[in-house]
XYZ file of C-alpha atoms in Angstrom:
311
model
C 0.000 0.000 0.000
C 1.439 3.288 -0.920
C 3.180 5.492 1.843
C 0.973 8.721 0.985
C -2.462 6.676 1.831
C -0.971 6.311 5.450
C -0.244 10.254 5.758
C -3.662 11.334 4.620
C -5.076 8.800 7.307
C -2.644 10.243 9.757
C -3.980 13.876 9.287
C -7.582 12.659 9.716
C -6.668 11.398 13.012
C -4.863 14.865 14.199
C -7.089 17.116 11.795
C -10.281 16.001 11.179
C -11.710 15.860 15.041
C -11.731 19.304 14.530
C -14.907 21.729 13.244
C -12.525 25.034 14.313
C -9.384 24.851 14.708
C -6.719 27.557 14.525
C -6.368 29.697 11.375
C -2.817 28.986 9.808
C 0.163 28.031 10.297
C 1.735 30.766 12.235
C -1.579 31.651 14.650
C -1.605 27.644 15.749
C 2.277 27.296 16.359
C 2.189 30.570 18.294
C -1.336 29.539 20.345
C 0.843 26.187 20.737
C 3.696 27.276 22.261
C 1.540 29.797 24.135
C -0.104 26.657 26.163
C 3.059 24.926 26.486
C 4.425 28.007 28.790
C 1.323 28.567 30.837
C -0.280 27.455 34.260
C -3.150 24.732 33.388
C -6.765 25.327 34.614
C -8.103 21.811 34.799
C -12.178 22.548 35.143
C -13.633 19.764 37.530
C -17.539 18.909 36.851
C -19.684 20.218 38.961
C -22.984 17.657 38.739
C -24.046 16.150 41.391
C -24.123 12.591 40.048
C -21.804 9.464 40.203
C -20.333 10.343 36.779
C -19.316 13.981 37.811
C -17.312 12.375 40.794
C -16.400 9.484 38.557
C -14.698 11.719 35.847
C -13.082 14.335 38.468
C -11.413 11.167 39.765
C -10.400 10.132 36.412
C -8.784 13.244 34.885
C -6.780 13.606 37.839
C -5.577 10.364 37.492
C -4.996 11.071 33.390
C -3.007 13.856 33.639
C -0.743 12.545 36.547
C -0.080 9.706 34.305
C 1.139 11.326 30.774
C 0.032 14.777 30.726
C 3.903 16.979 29.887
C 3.085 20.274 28.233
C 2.389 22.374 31.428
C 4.940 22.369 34.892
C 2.118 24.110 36.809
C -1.407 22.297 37.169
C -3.998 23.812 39.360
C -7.412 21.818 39.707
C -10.829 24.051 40.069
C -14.278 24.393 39.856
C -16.473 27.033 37.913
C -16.542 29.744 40.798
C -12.672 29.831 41.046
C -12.088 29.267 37.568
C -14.321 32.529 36.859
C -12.138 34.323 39.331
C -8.941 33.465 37.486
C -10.731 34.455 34.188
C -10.767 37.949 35.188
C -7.280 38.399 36.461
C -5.380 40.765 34.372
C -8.240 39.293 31.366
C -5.641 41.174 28.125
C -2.425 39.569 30.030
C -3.621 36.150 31.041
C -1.314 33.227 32.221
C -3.351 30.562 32.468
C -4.716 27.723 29.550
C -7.654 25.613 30.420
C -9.129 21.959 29.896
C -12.234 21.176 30.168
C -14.502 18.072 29.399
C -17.519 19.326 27.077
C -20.991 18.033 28.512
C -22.962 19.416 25.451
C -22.929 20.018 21.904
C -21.195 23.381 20.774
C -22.505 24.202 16.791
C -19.564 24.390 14.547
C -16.519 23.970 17.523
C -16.920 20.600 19.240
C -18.875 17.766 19.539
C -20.636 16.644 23.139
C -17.642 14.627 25.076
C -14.486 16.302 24.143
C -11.745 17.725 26.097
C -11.398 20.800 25.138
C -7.744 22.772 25.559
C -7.444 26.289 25.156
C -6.086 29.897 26.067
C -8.312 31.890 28.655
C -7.860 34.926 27.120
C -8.362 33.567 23.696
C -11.744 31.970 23.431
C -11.098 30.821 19.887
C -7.778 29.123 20.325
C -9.010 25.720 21.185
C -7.960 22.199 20.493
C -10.040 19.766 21.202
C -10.381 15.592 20.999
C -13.501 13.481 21.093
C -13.238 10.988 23.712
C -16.921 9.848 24.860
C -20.309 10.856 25.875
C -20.574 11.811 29.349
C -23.267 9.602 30.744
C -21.423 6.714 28.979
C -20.789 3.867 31.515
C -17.481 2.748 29.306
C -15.601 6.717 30.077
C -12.845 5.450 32.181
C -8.974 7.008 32.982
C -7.670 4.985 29.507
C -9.752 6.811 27.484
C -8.817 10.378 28.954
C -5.466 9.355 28.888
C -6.004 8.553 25.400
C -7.589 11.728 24.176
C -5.230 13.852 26.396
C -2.234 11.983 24.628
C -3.948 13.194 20.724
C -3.995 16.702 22.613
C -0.405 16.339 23.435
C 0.648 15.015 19.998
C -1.707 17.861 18.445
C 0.114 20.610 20.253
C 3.494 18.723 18.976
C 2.708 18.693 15.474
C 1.647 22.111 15.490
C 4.928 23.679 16.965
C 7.419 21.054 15.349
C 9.341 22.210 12.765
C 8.492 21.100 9.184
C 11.380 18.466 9.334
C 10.159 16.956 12.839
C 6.375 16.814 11.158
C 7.821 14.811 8.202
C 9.537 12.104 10.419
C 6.901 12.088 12.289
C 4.429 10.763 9.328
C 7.452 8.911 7.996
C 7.084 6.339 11.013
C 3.365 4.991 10.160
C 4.360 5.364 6.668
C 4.337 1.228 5.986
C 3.303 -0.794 9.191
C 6.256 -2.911 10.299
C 5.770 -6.937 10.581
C 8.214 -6.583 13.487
C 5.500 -4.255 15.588
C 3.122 -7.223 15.195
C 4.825 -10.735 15.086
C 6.037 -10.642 18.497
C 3.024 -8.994 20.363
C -0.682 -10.042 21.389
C -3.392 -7.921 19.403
C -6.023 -7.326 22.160
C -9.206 -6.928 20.038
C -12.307 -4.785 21.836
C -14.685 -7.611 21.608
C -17.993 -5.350 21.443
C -16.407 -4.164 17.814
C -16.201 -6.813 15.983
C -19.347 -8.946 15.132
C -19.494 -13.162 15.157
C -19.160 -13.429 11.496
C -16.002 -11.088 11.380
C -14.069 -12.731 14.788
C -14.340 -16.425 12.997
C -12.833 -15.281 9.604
C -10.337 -12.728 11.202
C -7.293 -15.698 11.236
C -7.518 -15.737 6.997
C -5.817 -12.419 7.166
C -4.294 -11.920 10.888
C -1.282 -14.603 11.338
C -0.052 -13.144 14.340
C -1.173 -13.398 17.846
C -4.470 -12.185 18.657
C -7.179 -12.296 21.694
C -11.328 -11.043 21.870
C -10.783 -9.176 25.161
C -13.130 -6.802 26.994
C -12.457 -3.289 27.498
C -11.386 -3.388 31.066
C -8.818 -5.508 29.586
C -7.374 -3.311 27.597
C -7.514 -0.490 29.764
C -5.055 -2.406 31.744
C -2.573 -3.014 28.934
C -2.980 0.900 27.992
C -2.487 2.055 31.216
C 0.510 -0.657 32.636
C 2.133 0.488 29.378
C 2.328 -3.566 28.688
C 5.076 -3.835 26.039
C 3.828 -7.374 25.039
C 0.657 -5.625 23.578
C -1.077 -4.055 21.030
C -4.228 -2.817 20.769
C -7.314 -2.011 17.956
C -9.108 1.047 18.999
C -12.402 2.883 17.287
C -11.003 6.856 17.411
C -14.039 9.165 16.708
C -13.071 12.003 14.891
C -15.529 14.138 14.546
C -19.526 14.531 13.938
C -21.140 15.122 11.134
C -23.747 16.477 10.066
C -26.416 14.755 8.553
C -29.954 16.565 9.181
C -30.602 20.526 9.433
C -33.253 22.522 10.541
C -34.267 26.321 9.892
C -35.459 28.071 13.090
C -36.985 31.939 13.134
C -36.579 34.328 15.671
C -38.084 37.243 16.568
C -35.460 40.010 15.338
C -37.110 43.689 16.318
C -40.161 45.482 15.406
C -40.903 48.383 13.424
C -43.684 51.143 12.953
C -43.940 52.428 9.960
C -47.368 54.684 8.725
C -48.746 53.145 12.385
C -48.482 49.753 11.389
C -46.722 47.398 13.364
C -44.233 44.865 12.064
C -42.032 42.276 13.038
C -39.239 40.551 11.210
C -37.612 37.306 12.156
C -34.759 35.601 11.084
C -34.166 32.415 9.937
C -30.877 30.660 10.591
C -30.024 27.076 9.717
C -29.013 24.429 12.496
C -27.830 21.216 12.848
C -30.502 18.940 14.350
C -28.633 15.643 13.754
C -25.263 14.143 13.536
C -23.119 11.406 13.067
C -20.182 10.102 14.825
C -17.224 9.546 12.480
C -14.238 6.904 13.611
C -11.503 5.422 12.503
C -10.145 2.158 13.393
C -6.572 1.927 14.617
C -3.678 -0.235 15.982
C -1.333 1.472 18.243
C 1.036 -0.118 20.916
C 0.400 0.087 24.246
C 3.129 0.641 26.040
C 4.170 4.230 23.791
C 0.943 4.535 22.259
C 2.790 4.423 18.884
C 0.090 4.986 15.906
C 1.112 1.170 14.104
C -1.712 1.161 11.319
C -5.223 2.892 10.573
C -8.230 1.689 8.814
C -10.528 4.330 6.235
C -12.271 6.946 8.316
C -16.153 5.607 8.155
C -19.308 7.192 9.510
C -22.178 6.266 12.278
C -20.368 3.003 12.794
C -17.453 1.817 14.637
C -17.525 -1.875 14.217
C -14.148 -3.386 12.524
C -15.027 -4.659 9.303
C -12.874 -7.552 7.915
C -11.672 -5.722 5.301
C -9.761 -4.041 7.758
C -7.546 -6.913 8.461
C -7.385 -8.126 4.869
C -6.149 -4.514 3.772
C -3.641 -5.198 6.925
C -2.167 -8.546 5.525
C -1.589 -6.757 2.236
C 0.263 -4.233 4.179
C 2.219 -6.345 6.105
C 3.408 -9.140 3.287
């Protein structure tokens, strides 16, 4: 399989989970470097449920485990948070992550981290990790989204020649990355039909494991694994609506009218993923599969395009 196929997969995974990202070159680098120098707001949630405590837990963990870009982490609610905010508001020193608990038209999707500069609302990176309420949102998979933040940030302040070696090592997947390590397989992604014909293509150790499984490979760093992993992207829309509004009134010759506006919103979306083997102990990106839409299962052509790879 040609090299460039395996770039223009890599920059849907670090470019696509974006609806807003920064404009050009210069304005991201700088807004990257920017976050690398400043004290980190970490937003806790505030909900008084199981999954608020559940994810406060969890992020701390995260970011104790892998987190580099910022010496100086400071952990706070909205109240405090607010207070920073308007500290010196044209001279701030302080970036912020947060976890989104609702969609956000045209910027991110419900369930992303979200990383940005306080004093520049439309500096943000962000990665899709899960819903909120989901039962599966767990410290692997905010260690995993705050890792694409990381390697976001990276790409965006690494010179031209780091950027190139950095696609130049998913360029061809390497037999060695897979003949001596276990492929842990999330078995709620892969249907019946596709786990009994996955040895025609996949002649290298495998296991169906559940997620908790994985989790502990990802998070022990196990070097004697690797892992397949569905990596939304971003949403799509699929489904608009128009909606009026009452803009003002006027009275002209004593009549009274009203004008409304109509403006166009999205009323439904789609989840778009890509399916992808990294190692667990690094994290290393080994292979990805074709972006696809509303659907995470692995197909089996994504281990028969893997064999061709591979041989």
């Amino acid at each position: 399989m040609k090299p460039s196929f395996y770039i223009t997969l890599l920059s849907a995974l670090f470019s696509l989970q974006s609806f807003a990202q920064f404009d050009g070159s210069k304005h991201q680098s700088n807004a990257g470097l920017q976050l690398k120098n400043r004290i980190l707001l970490v937003q806790y949630q505030e909900f008084k449920s199981d999954n608020a405590l559940n994810y406060n837990t969890f992020i701390e963990s995260a970011l104790s485990k892998i987190w580099t870009l910022n010496d100086s982490v400071i952990y706070v609610n909205n109240t405090e948070f607010a207070v920073l905010k308007m500290k010196h508001p044209k001279h701030n020193n302080y970036a912020y992550l947060k976890y989104s608990t609702y969609d956000k038209v045209n910027e991110f999707p419900s369930g992303s981290l979200v990383l940005g500069l306080v004093d520049e609302p439309n500096s943000t990176y962000f990665v899709h990790v899960a819903p909120f309420d989901e039962k599966g949102l767990n410290t692997a998979d905010l260690v995993f989204g705050l890792e694409l933040l990381q390697q976001k940030i990276k790409r965006a302040t690494a010179t031209p020649e780091a950027s190139k070696w950095t696609d130049s090592i998913i360029a061809q997947p390497q037999i060695i990355d897979f003949k001596n390590k276990t492929l842990l397989i999330d078995q709620t992604l892969t249907s019946s039909v596709v786990q009994k014909s996955i040895p025609q293509f996949y002649k290298y150790d495998f296991e169906f494991a559940t997620k908790t499984r994985i989790d502990e490979a990802l998070l022990n760093r196990d070097p004697k694994f690797i892992f397949l992993r569905a990596i939304p992207l971003t949403t799509v829309p699929t489904k608009s609506k128009d909606y009026s509004d009452e803009a003002g009134v006027q009275i002209i010759d004593n009549n009274i009218y009203f004008s409304k506006t109509y403006e166009t919103k999205i009323a439904k979306s789609e989840m778009r993923f890509v399916n992808a083997i990294l190692q667990a102990d690094d994290r290393r990106l080994l292979y990805i599969g074709k972006p696809k839409q509303g659907d995470n299962q692995v197909e089996l052509s994504f281990f028969e395009t893997l064999s061709n790879a591979l041989n």
